[in-house]
Tab-separated table of C-alpha atoms and ligand atoms in Angstrom:
chain	number	residue	atom	x	y	z
A	1	MET	CA	145.820	103.311	64.810
A	2	SER	CA	149.580	104.523	63.924
A	3	LEU	CA	150.166	107.876	65.040
A	4	LEU	CA	149.361	110.398	62.172
A	5	ASP	CA	145.888	109.373	62.493
A	6	ARG	CA	145.712	111.551	65.626
A	7	LEU	CA	146.192	114.880	63.525
A	8	ARG	CA	144.051	113.015	60.982
A	9	THR	CA	140.856	113.102	63.149
A	10	LEU	CA	141.157	116.740	62.864
A	11	SER	CA	140.611	117.531	59.252
A	12	GLN	CA	137.169	115.881	59.946
A	13	ASP	CA	136.446	117.382	62.959
A	14	ARG	CA	137.416	120.977	60.860
A	15	GLU	CA	135.296	120.054	57.641
A	16	ALA	CA	132.470	118.813	59.652
A	17	LEU	CA	132.453	122.921	61.167
A	18	LEU	CA	133.757	124.546	58.212
A	19	HIS	CA	131.195	122.961	55.596
A	20	GLY	CA	134.191	123.527	52.958
A	21	GLU	CA	133.560	127.455	53.212
A	22	SER	CA	136.285	129.811	54.234
A	23	ASP	CA	138.400	129.170	57.589
A	24	PRO	CA	138.591	131.822	60.363
A	25	PHE	CA	141.268	130.127	62.261
A	26	GLY	CA	144.075	131.637	61.076
A	27	VAL	CA	143.059	133.937	57.625
A	28	PRO	CA	145.734	135.190	56.247
A	29	VAL	CA	146.002	139.185	56.302
A	30	GLU	CA	147.564	139.901	53.162
A	31	GLU	CA	149.192	143.396	54.367
A	32	VAL	CA	148.517	145.391	57.795
A	33	TYR	CA	147.871	148.694	56.675
A	34	SER	CA	147.292	150.213	59.976
A	35	ALA	CA	146.548	149.776	64.435
A	36	THR	CA	143.145	149.576	62.580
A	37	GLU	CA	142.915	148.318	58.946
A	38	ALA	CA	144.575	145.734	56.856
A	39	ARG	CA	144.071	143.837	53.592
A	40	ILE	CA	142.181	140.451	53.824
A	41	GLY	CA	140.583	138.586	51.095
A	42	GLY	CA	141.467	141.547	48.946
A	43	ARG	CA	139.558	144.119	50.786
A	44	THR	CA	140.644	146.373	53.184
A	45	VAL	CA	138.983	145.649	56.326
A	46	VAL	CA	138.875	147.495	59.665
A	47	LEU	CA	141.110	145.200	62.536
A	48	ALA	CA	138.579	144.861	65.370
A	49	GLY	CA	140.568	141.666	67.143
A	50	THR	CA	143.967	142.679	67.469
A	51	ASN	CA	144.055	142.985	71.481
A	52	ASN	CA	145.830	146.318	70.145
A	53	TYR	CA	145.010	148.137	72.994
A	54	LEU	CA	146.551	151.095	72.580
A	55	GLY	CA	146.935	151.013	69.114
A	56	LEU	CA	151.180	151.910	69.149
A	57	THR	CA	151.871	149.017	66.295
A	58	PHE	CA	152.509	151.861	64.267
A	59	ASP	CA	153.593	154.385	66.651
A	60	PRO	CA	156.244	156.400	64.726
A	61	GLY	CA	158.284	156.602	67.933
A	62	CYS	CA	158.125	152.894	68.788
A	63	ILE	CA	159.109	151.844	65.426
A	64	GLN	CA	161.921	154.614	65.652
A	65	ALA	CA	163.130	152.988	67.912
A	66	ALA	CA	163.120	149.389	67.095
A	67	HIS	CA	165.079	150.273	63.930
A	68	ASP	CA	167.791	151.682	65.703
A	69	ALA	CA	168.134	148.806	68.089
A	70	LEU	CA	167.959	146.813	65.085
A	71	ALA	CA	171.388	148.851	63.373
A	72	ALA	CA	173.057	149.169	66.651
A	73	SER	CA	172.036	145.459	68.246
A	74	GLY	CA	171.489	142.764	64.815
A	75	THR	CA	168.387	140.980	64.146
A	76	GLY	CA	168.660	138.277	66.859
A	77	THR	CA	170.071	137.230	70.003
A	78	THR	CA	170.792	133.975	68.889
A	79	GLY	CA	170.655	133.046	73.107
A	80	SER	CA	168.801	133.112	76.023
A	81	ARG	CA	169.147	134.665	78.748
A	82	MET	CA	170.816	132.716	80.873
A	83	ALA	CA	173.887	132.355	78.226
A	84	ASN	CA	175.029	135.456	75.403
A	85	GLY	CA	171.202	136.752	75.379
A	86	SER	CA	170.729	139.324	77.941
A	87	TYR	CA	171.887	142.830	76.920
A	88	ALA	CA	171.790	145.691	78.359
A	89	SER	CA	168.447	146.152	76.973
A	90	HIS	CA	167.213	143.479	78.599
A	91	LEU	CA	167.940	144.424	81.599
A	92	GLU	CA	166.750	148.099	81.356
A	93	LEU	CA	163.675	146.672	80.088
A	94	GLU	CA	163.105	144.871	83.494
A	95	ARG	CA	164.776	147.885	85.713
A	96	GLU	CA	161.630	149.831	83.856
A	97	LEU	CA	159.340	147.112	84.724
A	98	ALA	CA	160.021	146.654	88.115
A	99	GLU	CA	159.796	151.028	88.583
A	100	PHE	CA	156.674	150.909	86.819
A	101	TYR	CA	154.975	148.642	88.963
A	102	GLY	CA	156.963	149.839	92.176
A	103	CYS	CA	157.956	146.261	92.514
A	104	ARG	CA	161.429	145.218	93.886
A	105	SER	CA	162.349	143.461	90.349
A	106	ALA	CA	160.801	142.116	87.060
A	107	ILE	CA	162.173	139.057	84.185
A	108	VAL	CA	161.911	139.364	80.663
A	109	PHE	CA	160.512	136.451	79.064
A	110	SER	CA	160.472	135.921	75.448
A	111	ALA	CA	156.755	135.717	74.974
A	112	GLY	CA	153.567	136.050	77.434
A	113	TYR	CA	153.180	132.014	77.306
A	114	LEU	CA	156.254	131.238	78.099
A	115	ALA	CA	156.113	133.745	81.482
A	116	ASN	CA	152.934	131.966	82.158
A	117	LEU	CA	154.964	128.145	81.711
A	118	GLY	CA	158.379	129.965	83.581
A	119	MET	CA	156.596	131.443	86.312
A	120	ILE	CA	154.019	128.857	87.636
A	121	SER	CA	156.822	126.202	86.985
A	122	ALA	CA	159.545	127.709	89.182
A	123	LEU	CA	157.124	128.713	91.821
A	124	VAL	CA	154.857	125.290	92.055
A	125	GLY	CA	156.062	121.645	91.891
A	126	PRO	CA	155.310	118.043	92.593
A	127	GLY	CA	153.557	118.223	96.466
A	128	ASP	CA	152.377	121.473	96.053
A	129	VAL	CA	148.685	123.171	94.678
A	130	ALA	CA	148.534	125.228	91.760
A	131	LEU	CA	144.542	126.539	92.413
A	132	ILE	CA	143.043	128.252	89.221
A	133	ASP	CA	139.797	129.529	87.791
A	134	ALA	CA	138.302	127.983	85.925
A	135	ASP	CA	138.191	130.196	82.542
A	136	CYS	CA	142.717	130.403	83.206
A	137	HIS	CA	144.212	130.938	79.383
A	138	ALA	CA	146.011	128.112	78.779
A	139	SER	CA	149.582	129.326	79.195
A	140	ILE	CA	148.410	129.243	82.606
A	141	TYR	CA	146.516	125.346	82.354
A	142	ASP	CA	149.842	124.364	80.285
A	143	GLY	CA	152.037	126.452	83.018
A	144	CYS	CA	150.338	124.306	85.857
A	145	ARG	CA	151.144	120.781	84.075
A	146	LEU	CA	154.847	121.399	83.586
A	147	SER	CA	154.913	122.390	86.998
A	148	GLY	CA	154.141	118.904	88.148
A	149	ALA	CA	152.009	120.779	91.556
A	150	ASP	CA	148.595	119.725	91.489
A	151	ILE	CA	145.851	121.531	89.553
A	152	LEU	CA	142.501	122.399	91.113
A	153	ARG	CA	140.400	124.772	89.524
A	154	PHE	CA	137.509	126.776	91.148
A	155	ARG	CA	134.679	128.360	88.971
A	156	HIS	CA	135.104	131.145	87.015
A	157	ASN	CA	135.132	134.088	89.663
A	158	ASP	CA	133.955	132.611	92.325
A	159	PRO	CA	135.016	133.767	95.270
A	160	GLU	CA	132.770	130.671	97.479
A	161	SER	CA	134.224	128.261	95.291
A	162	LEU	CA	137.694	128.805	95.796
A	163	ASP	CA	136.316	128.672	99.214
A	164	LYS	CA	135.416	126.103	99.107
A	165	ARG	CA	138.327	124.535	97.968
A	166	LEU	CA	141.127	126.430	100.108
A	167	GLY	CA	139.140	124.661	103.211
A	168	ARG	CA	139.871	121.305	101.908
A	169	LEU	CA	143.439	122.258	101.436
A	170	GLY	CA	143.927	122.385	105.484
A	171	GLU	CA	147.327	123.164	105.923
A	172	GLN	CA	148.640	122.666	102.039
A	173	THR	CA	147.668	126.386	101.219
A	174	ALA	CA	150.690	127.396	102.693
A	175	ARG	CA	151.820	125.693	99.932
A	176	THR	CA	149.140	126.825	97.274
A	177	LEU	CA	149.193	128.958	94.940
A	178	ILE	CA	145.783	131.032	93.311
A	179	ILE	CA	146.107	131.946	89.844
A	180	VAL	CA	143.314	134.552	88.126
A	181	GLU	CA	143.695	136.969	85.573
A	182	GLY	CA	142.850	140.091	85.344
A	183	LEU	CA	140.726	140.895	82.670
A	184	TYR	CA	139.285	137.716	81.231
A	185	SER	CA	140.446	137.272	77.922
A	186	MET	CA	137.019	135.863	76.266
A	187	LEU	CA	134.655	137.437	77.929
A	188	GLY	CA	136.274	140.584	78.958
A	189	ASP	CA	135.281	140.263	82.888
A	190	ARG	CA	136.968	141.282	85.713
A	191	ALA	CA	138.527	138.854	88.394
A	192	ARG	CA	137.032	139.947	91.821
A	193	LEU	CA	139.895	140.950	92.873
A	194	GLU	CA	139.123	142.095	96.643
A	195	GLU	CA	137.193	139.024	97.923
A	196	ILE	CA	140.543	136.887	96.669
A	197	VAL	CA	142.861	139.032	98.197
A	198	GLU	CA	140.843	138.692	101.190
A	199	LEU	CA	140.828	135.130	101.026
A	200	LYS	CA	144.106	134.211	99.888
A	201	ARG	CA	145.339	136.169	103.657
A	202	ARG	CA	142.729	134.684	104.779
A	203	HIS	CA	144.007	131.144	103.986
A	204	GLY	CA	147.679	131.700	103.522
A	205	CYS	CA	148.651	131.165	100.371
A	206	PHE	CA	149.764	132.398	97.365
A	207	LEU	CA	147.992	135.462	94.889
A	208	MET	CA	149.587	135.140	91.008
A	209	VAL	CA	148.132	137.932	88.278
A	210	ASP	CA	147.818	137.734	84.316
A	211	GLU	CA	147.488	141.121	83.724
A	212	ALA	CA	147.508	140.126	79.890
A	213	HIS	CA	144.778	141.743	78.726
A	214	SER	CA	144.934	144.934	81.952
A	215	LEU	CA	147.799	146.003	81.536
A	216	GLY	CA	147.667	149.477	79.565
A	217	VAL	CA	143.829	149.431	80.373
A	218	LEU	CA	143.187	149.060	83.822
A	219	GLY	CA	144.151	151.638	87.076
A	220	GLU	CA	144.952	154.532	86.859
A	221	ASN	CA	148.437	154.619	85.792
A	222	GLY	CA	147.441	151.430	83.444
A	223	ARG	CA	149.254	149.305	85.881
A	224	GLY	CA	145.949	146.730	86.047
A	225	LEU	CA	143.069	144.899	87.695
A	226	ALA	CA	145.788	144.994	91.508
A	227	GLU	CA	146.066	148.903	90.849
A	228	GLU	CA	142.277	149.153	89.742
A	229	THR	CA	140.997	147.643	93.040
A	230	GLY	CA	143.872	148.615	94.987
A	231	THR	CA	144.921	145.327	96.246
A	232	ALA	CA	148.633	145.237	94.802
A	233	ALA	CA	150.395	144.932	97.317
A	234	ASP	CA	148.750	141.603	98.412
A	235	VAL	CA	149.314	140.082	94.482
A	236	ASP	CA	152.730	138.050	95.086
A	237	PHE	CA	153.193	137.995	91.541
A	238	ILE	CA	152.026	139.487	88.231
A	239	VAL	CA	152.552	138.463	85.100
A	240	GLY	CA	151.915	140.451	81.185
A	241	THR	CA	152.946	139.916	77.822
A	242	PHE	CA	154.460	143.239	75.341
A	243	SER	CA	152.015	141.262	72.962
A	244	LYS	CA	149.059	143.165	73.673
A	245	SER	CA	149.182	146.993	74.610
A	246	LEU	CA	152.532	147.388	74.218
A	247	GLY	CA	152.697	145.793	70.761
A	248	GLY	CA	155.484	143.410	70.249
A	249	VAL	CA	155.858	140.046	71.403
A	250	GLY	CA	157.282	138.833	75.096
A	251	GLY	CA	156.393	138.570	78.592
A	252	PHE	CA	157.180	139.506	82.214
A	253	SER	CA	156.884	138.724	85.621
A	254	VAL	CA	157.094	142.040	88.731
A	255	SER	CA	157.105	140.803	92.554
A	256	ASP	CA	158.684	142.641	95.199
A	257	ARG	CA	159.476	139.188	96.414
A	258	PRO	CA	162.940	139.189	96.528
A	259	GLU	CA	162.606	135.381	95.763
A	260	LEU	CA	161.936	136.270	91.954
A	261	GLU	CA	165.231	136.686	91.533
A	262	LEU	CA	165.481	132.662	91.534
A	263	VAL	CA	163.248	131.666	89.062
A	264	ARG	CA	165.894	132.805	86.847
A	265	TYR	CA	167.949	130.016	88.231
A	266	SER	CA	164.842	127.220	87.865
A	267	SER	CA	162.577	128.079	85.195
A	268	ARG	CA	163.223	126.053	81.935
A	269	PRO	CA	160.958	128.135	79.684
A	270	TYR	CA	163.002	130.989	80.940
A	271	ILE	CA	166.085	129.472	80.080
A	272	PHE	CA	165.586	127.017	77.317
A	273	THR	CA	164.850	130.124	74.668
A	274	ALA	CA	166.362	133.224	73.376
A	275	SER	CA	165.610	136.065	74.278
A	276	PRO	CA	163.753	138.619	72.265
A	277	ALA	CA	165.536	140.440	69.402
A	278	PRO	CA	167.092	144.042	70.645
A	279	SER	CA	164.699	145.577	68.054
A	280	VAL	CA	161.152	143.956	69.941
A	281	VAL	CA	163.040	145.023	73.089
A	282	ALA	CA	163.380	148.829	72.527
A	283	SER	CA	160.149	148.939	71.057
A	284	THR	CA	158.385	147.572	73.864
A	285	ARG	CA	160.667	149.863	76.370
A	286	GLU	CA	158.974	152.796	74.331
A	287	ALA	CA	155.604	151.646	74.318
A	288	LEU	CA	155.806	151.058	77.774
A	289	SER	CA	156.937	154.957	77.942
A	290	ILE	CA	154.137	156.398	75.552
A	291	LEU	CA	152.010	154.285	78.253
A	292	ARG	CA	153.118	155.696	81.052
A	293	SER	CA	153.293	159.500	79.517
A	294	ARG	CA	150.006	159.468	77.670
A	295	PRO	CA	146.966	158.879	80.076
A	296	GLU	CA	144.891	160.393	77.020
A	297	LEU	CA	144.938	156.428	75.243
A	298	ARG	CA	143.633	154.961	77.191
A	299	GLU	CA	140.542	157.200	78.204
A	300	ARG	CA	140.258	156.908	74.542
A	301	LEU	CA	140.759	153.301	74.921
A	302	TRP	CA	137.809	153.582	76.814
A	303	ASP	CA	135.205	155.883	75.253
A	304	ASN	CA	135.063	152.986	72.392
A	305	ALA	CA	135.059	150.416	74.440
A	306	ARG	CA	131.848	151.583	76.092
A	307	ARG	CA	130.246	153.367	72.629
A	308	LEU	CA	130.534	149.134	70.887
A	309	TYR	CA	129.796	147.975	74.490
A	310	GLY	CA	126.737	150.167	74.006
A	311	LYS	CA	125.878	149.842	71.089
A	312	LEU	CA	125.953	145.940	70.324
A	313	GLU	CA	124.189	145.705	73.319
A	314	GLU	CA	121.542	147.576	72.365
A	315	LEU	CA	121.276	145.841	69.230
A	316	GLY	CA	120.343	143.189	71.279
A	317	TYR	CA	123.534	141.463	70.633
A	318	ARG	CA	124.372	138.890	74.173
A	319	LEU	CA	127.469	140.359	75.522
A	320	GLY	CA	129.832	139.448	79.008
A	321	PRO	CA	129.170	140.977	82.105
A	322	ASP	CA	131.496	143.762	82.162
A	323	VAL	CA	131.656	146.863	79.035
A	324	SER	CA	135.302	146.650	78.983
A	325	PRO	CA	138.154	146.937	75.528
A	326	VAL	CA	136.856	143.430	74.615
A	327	VAL	CA	133.635	143.130	73.608
A	328	ALA	CA	131.860	139.544	72.980
A	329	ALA	CA	129.058	138.314	71.669
A	330	ARG	CA	127.768	134.894	72.880
A	331	LEU	CA	126.126	132.698	70.209
A	332	ASP	CA	124.278	130.010	70.279
A	333	THR	CA	125.619	126.982	67.992
A	334	PRO	CA	129.133	127.367	66.437
A	335	ASP	CA	127.631	127.180	63.278
A	336	GLN	CA	125.993	130.748	64.380
A	337	ALA	CA	129.202	132.364	65.123
A	338	LEU	CA	131.489	130.871	61.563
A	339	ALA	CA	128.721	132.827	59.711
A	340	LEU	CA	128.762	135.687	62.175
A	341	TRP	CA	132.119	136.132	61.151
A	342	ARG	CA	132.041	135.405	57.941
A	343	GLY	CA	128.950	138.105	57.646
A	344	LEU	CA	131.120	140.748	58.826
A	345	ILE	CA	134.205	139.627	56.762
A	346	ASP	CA	132.059	140.232	54.190
A	347	GLU	CA	131.068	144.194	55.481
A	348	GLY	CA	135.109	144.687	56.047
A	349	VAL	CA	135.085	144.043	59.652
A	350	TYR	CA	137.848	141.625	61.279
A	351	VAL	CA	136.403	139.966	64.553
A	352	ASN	CA	137.765	136.893	66.348
A	353	VAL	CA	136.070	133.645	66.282
A	354	MET	CA	135.903	131.442	69.744
A	355	LEU	CA	134.556	128.133	69.970
A	356	PRO	CA	134.774	125.178	72.146
A	357	PRO	CA	136.055	123.061	73.270
A	358	ALA	CA	138.481	126.513	73.807
A	359	THR	CA	135.935	127.957	75.303
A	360	PRO	CA	134.595	128.849	78.754
A	361	ALA	CA	131.442	126.926	79.110
A	362	GLY	CA	130.953	125.392	75.157
A	363	GLN	CA	129.946	128.500	74.504
A	364	SER	CA	130.608	130.022	70.750
A	365	LEU	CA	131.490	133.475	70.472
A	366	VAL	CA	132.393	136.183	68.366
A	367	ARG	CA	135.271	138.558	69.968
A	368	CYS	CA	135.741	142.451	69.275
A	369	SER	CA	139.394	143.605	70.889
A	370	VAL	CA	138.639	147.472	70.702
A	371	SER	CA	142.132	150.094	70.393
A	372	ALA	CA	142.253	153.252	71.446
A	373	ALA	CA	143.713	154.063	68.121
A	374	HIS	CA	139.576	153.242	66.455
A	375	THR	CA	138.644	156.973	65.546
A	376	PRO	CA	134.641	156.638	66.721
A	377	GLU	CA	133.545	156.607	62.570
A	378	GLN	CA	135.880	153.260	63.026
A	379	ILE	CA	133.455	152.192	65.609
A	380	ASP	CA	130.706	153.275	63.734
A	381	ARG	CA	131.575	150.832	60.898
A	382	ILE	CA	132.122	148.260	63.220
A	383	CYS	CA	128.349	148.635	64.801
A	384	GLU	CA	126.732	148.992	61.715
A	385	ALA	CA	128.076	145.788	60.773
A	386	PHE	CA	127.066	144.180	63.175
A	387	ALA	CA	122.863	145.829	62.749
A	388	ALA	CA	123.790	144.865	59.751
A	389	LEU	CA	123.949	141.457	60.426
A	390	ARG	CA	121.582	140.972	63.093
A	391	GLU	CA	118.119	139.654	61.583
A	392	GLN	CA	120.425	137.104	60.135
A	393	ALA	CA	121.990	136.314	63.406
A	394	SER	CA	118.367	136.626	65.342
A	395	SER	CA	117.283	134.307	62.822
A	396	GLU	CA	119.561	131.907	63.970
A	397	ALA	CA	118.047	132.350	67.320
A	398	GLY	CA	122.010	134.115	68.033
A	399	LEU	CA	119.852	136.854	69.770
A	400	SER	CA	117.962	136.740	73.033
A	401	ARG	CA	114.524	137.312	71.978
A	402	HIS	CA	114.276	139.871	75.646
A	403	ARG	CA	116.920	141.789	76.991
A	404	VAL	CA	118.787	138.638	78.710
A	405	PRO	CA	119.659	139.636	82.908
A	406	ARG	CA	123.177	140.255	83.099
A	407	ALA	CA	124.167	136.306	84.156
A	408	PRO	CA	126.267	135.488	86.475
A	409	GLU	CA	129.183	133.847	85.915
A	410	ALA	CA	128.297	129.983	83.772
B	1	MET	CA	131.966	106.937	104.255
B	2	ALA	CA	130.044	106.543	100.849
B	3	SER	CA	130.235	102.902	99.400
B	4	TYR	CA	131.260	102.310	95.192
B	5	ASP	CA	127.994	102.112	94.571
B	6	ASP	CA	126.545	104.887	96.271
B	7	ILE	CA	129.627	107.173	94.918
B	8	LEU	CA	127.987	105.539	91.044
B	9	GLU	CA	124.759	106.284	91.349
B	10	ARG	CA	125.427	109.677	92.189
B	11	LEU	CA	128.083	110.606	89.403
B	12	PHE	CA	125.529	108.687	86.606
B	13	VAL	CA	123.393	111.793	88.535
B	14	HIS	CA	125.794	114.303	86.824
B	15	LEU	CA	126.890	111.836	83.716
B	16	ARG	CA	123.326	110.510	82.623
B	17	PRO	CA	121.873	114.313	80.862
B	18	LEU	CA	125.025	114.198	78.900
B	19	ALA	CA	124.357	110.374	77.820
B	20	ARG	CA	122.659	109.919	74.320
B	21	PRO	CA	118.793	108.612	74.602
B	22	GLY	CA	119.047	104.542	75.203
B	23	VAL	CA	123.267	104.517	77.020
B	24	GLU	CA	122.813	102.908	79.880
B	25	LEU	CA	125.093	103.748	82.062
B	26	ASP	CA	127.299	101.377	84.664
B	27	GLY	CA	130.723	101.537	86.181
B	28	ASP	CA	132.498	100.156	83.001
B	29	THR	CA	130.815	103.193	80.651
B	30	ASP	CA	133.952	105.362	79.129
B	31	LEU	CA	133.208	108.519	79.356
B	32	VAL	CA	134.595	109.622	76.571
B	33	ARG	CA	134.326	107.196	73.415
B	34	THR	CA	130.295	106.204	74.782
B	35	LEU	CA	129.652	109.578	76.408
B	36	GLY	CA	131.874	111.133	74.268
B	37	LEU	CA	132.846	113.971	76.449
B	38	ASP	CA	135.090	115.973	75.504
B	39	SER	CA	138.045	117.559	77.951
B	40	THR	CA	136.670	119.968	78.804
B	41	THR	CA	132.925	118.863	79.381
B	42	LEU	CA	134.847	116.234	82.112
B	43	VAL	CA	136.553	118.696	83.657
B	44	ASP	CA	133.824	120.812	83.533
B	45	ILE	CA	130.827	118.257	85.607
B	46	ILE	CA	134.253	117.974	88.112
B	47	LEU	CA	133.518	121.188	88.983
B	48	ASP	CA	129.607	120.322	89.361
B	49	VAL	CA	131.279	117.043	91.299
B	50	GLU	CA	133.594	118.147	93.340
B	51	ASP	CA	130.487	120.048	95.232
B	52	GLU	CA	128.659	116.713	95.785
B	53	PHE	CA	131.531	114.744	97.252
B	54	ASP	CA	132.907	118.310	99.027
B	55	VAL	CA	136.671	117.105	97.838
B	56	SER	CA	139.076	117.870	95.400
B	57	VAL	CA	139.865	115.933	92.389
B	58	PRO	CA	143.067	117.904	91.052
B	59	LEU	CA	143.088	117.770	86.606
B	60	ASN	CA	146.251	115.075	86.835
B	61	ALA	CA	145.101	112.527	88.266
B	62	LEU	CA	141.859	112.682	85.957
B	63	SER	CA	144.089	111.995	82.876
B	64	ASP	CA	144.503	108.275	84.492
B	65	VAL	CA	140.332	107.790	84.439
B	66	GLN	CA	138.905	106.886	81.493
B	67	THR	CA	135.589	105.192	83.233
B	68	ALA	CA	133.155	106.187	85.379
B	69	GLY	CA	134.143	103.383	87.571
B	70	GLU	CA	137.747	104.608	87.695
B	71	LEU	CA	135.983	108.085	88.790
B	72	ALA	CA	133.935	106.731	91.170
B	73	THR	CA	137.130	105.288	93.092
B	74	LEU	CA	139.252	107.928	92.459
B	75	ILE	CA	136.571	110.176	94.047
B	76	ARG	CA	136.769	107.239	96.824
B	77	GLY	CA	140.196	107.133	97.283
B	78	LEU	CA	140.095	111.637	97.691
B	79	THR	CA	137.043	111.538	100.228
B	80	GLU	CA	139.089	108.042	102.498
B	81	GLU	CA	142.399	110.501	102.699
B	82	GLN	CA	140.338	113.703	104.287
C	1	PLP	C1	145.339	135.466	79.770
C	1	PLP	C2	146.899	135.457	78.322
C	1	PLP	N1	148.054	134.943	79.673
C	1	PLP	C3	148.704	135.172	78.367
C	1	PLP	C4	148.614	134.900	77.244
C	1	PLP	C5	149.505	134.739	76.591
C	1	PLP	O1	150.529	136.252	75.795
C	1	PLP	P1	151.718	135.817	74.531
C	1	PLP	O2	150.461	136.282	73.340
C	1	PLP	O3	152.581	136.872	74.588
C	1	PLP	O4	152.289	134.736	74.509
C	1	PLP	C6	147.443	135.532	76.601
C	1	PLP	C7	147.349	135.186	74.868
C	1	PLP	O5	147.374	134.740	74.137
C	1	PLP	C8	146.660	135.694	77.368
C	1	PLP	O6	145.019	136.091	76.898
């Protein structure tokens, strides 16, 4: 076996999965027309798999802010936050994030992925414990691995499973960081944060919540699940990203703990990479300001989410347990999911397809995410496409014949 | 305290449903090569195994585990530590 055989086996796996048909992974988006429309495969499609929750990628204010920063500060910072890459605008964005969350401080990272790597690897180390929900995002797993801490998992969204593991840790709980997500990215279900916070208190450990998919989506002011559940005071660290509701790229952490500032000095994913470009920082600041000043975007997002979830459920698709802007249909096999995905593209609708081993419990998912920028007519188009493919998907046993009871966590 | 053999027998209960028909399980059974478990299936089985033995198995420790016997040894070591 030579070095590159490892990669070559991937090409066989890929062949076996795709049978020479079109590949849903990394599909070329030939032209983007708006937050909700693009040209793919030569035809105009409705985008329903972009995590662009507030639809701000084409907001004129955000675009103008990016233009201005580009002209004023150049195309890139060409350096780390710890060297020449901390511009006034990075510090302003940190101040605005801290203020938005009502926290002492914030740190901006170059990606949401790097925010998880950077925070987790700075907070825990060898001899400590990272206790994570089994369905956590890859960036959380990778951050744990980078840290050298012992990685323990508890069953997805199962406080009893968490409690058992905390109980077994004994005094080590003082050196334990629990990590969960606000809204889980695959099925759109929320963490059971009240119960998790209760356990965290009882066992005396620390808690980090990744609000990547819940910033701008949940909570009275759009701060996320901690705000929605009134648990913010017990969440030690919040992590998030600019790449979803804020339409940019970059990540952050906020916390009331004074130790957050020290993360800058011990976090390799913060130190050893260039800081976000000034134009991205500028559009992100404008997007954050819009998130705060236009709560109607959140209302529109939820109207769209309820409309899509309700309709797909009515059609008999098996969905995630909670209504949310992430609406995922569970199929029985990868082939069914791929067939549905291809059918949707042919009907003019782009969504995501997610297959094992990247999915929880080996599920095959066709995952939509809705946006505040979708018109009701666009949501109806998405529904019609799913309706048109219903027979095909069900003949391939992708649908339950009976309405399945809301599944507890798999 | 469960013996190595006890632990192995109880592990087989979790592993058998995943083995292709006709595959005999023993301590040398390679979890990945013989059973064809991918890493996510393996860590999902660990959740069941943890509950069964009332022990927590860090994911980091699993990287050294290739066979059913090695998993049994790991669990035995962890239960002794507790
Ligand atoms: C839960 C979660 N955390 C972190 C990330 C990483 O964010 P980014 O794409 O901004 O690097 C993502 C999405 O990709 C995510 O779903």
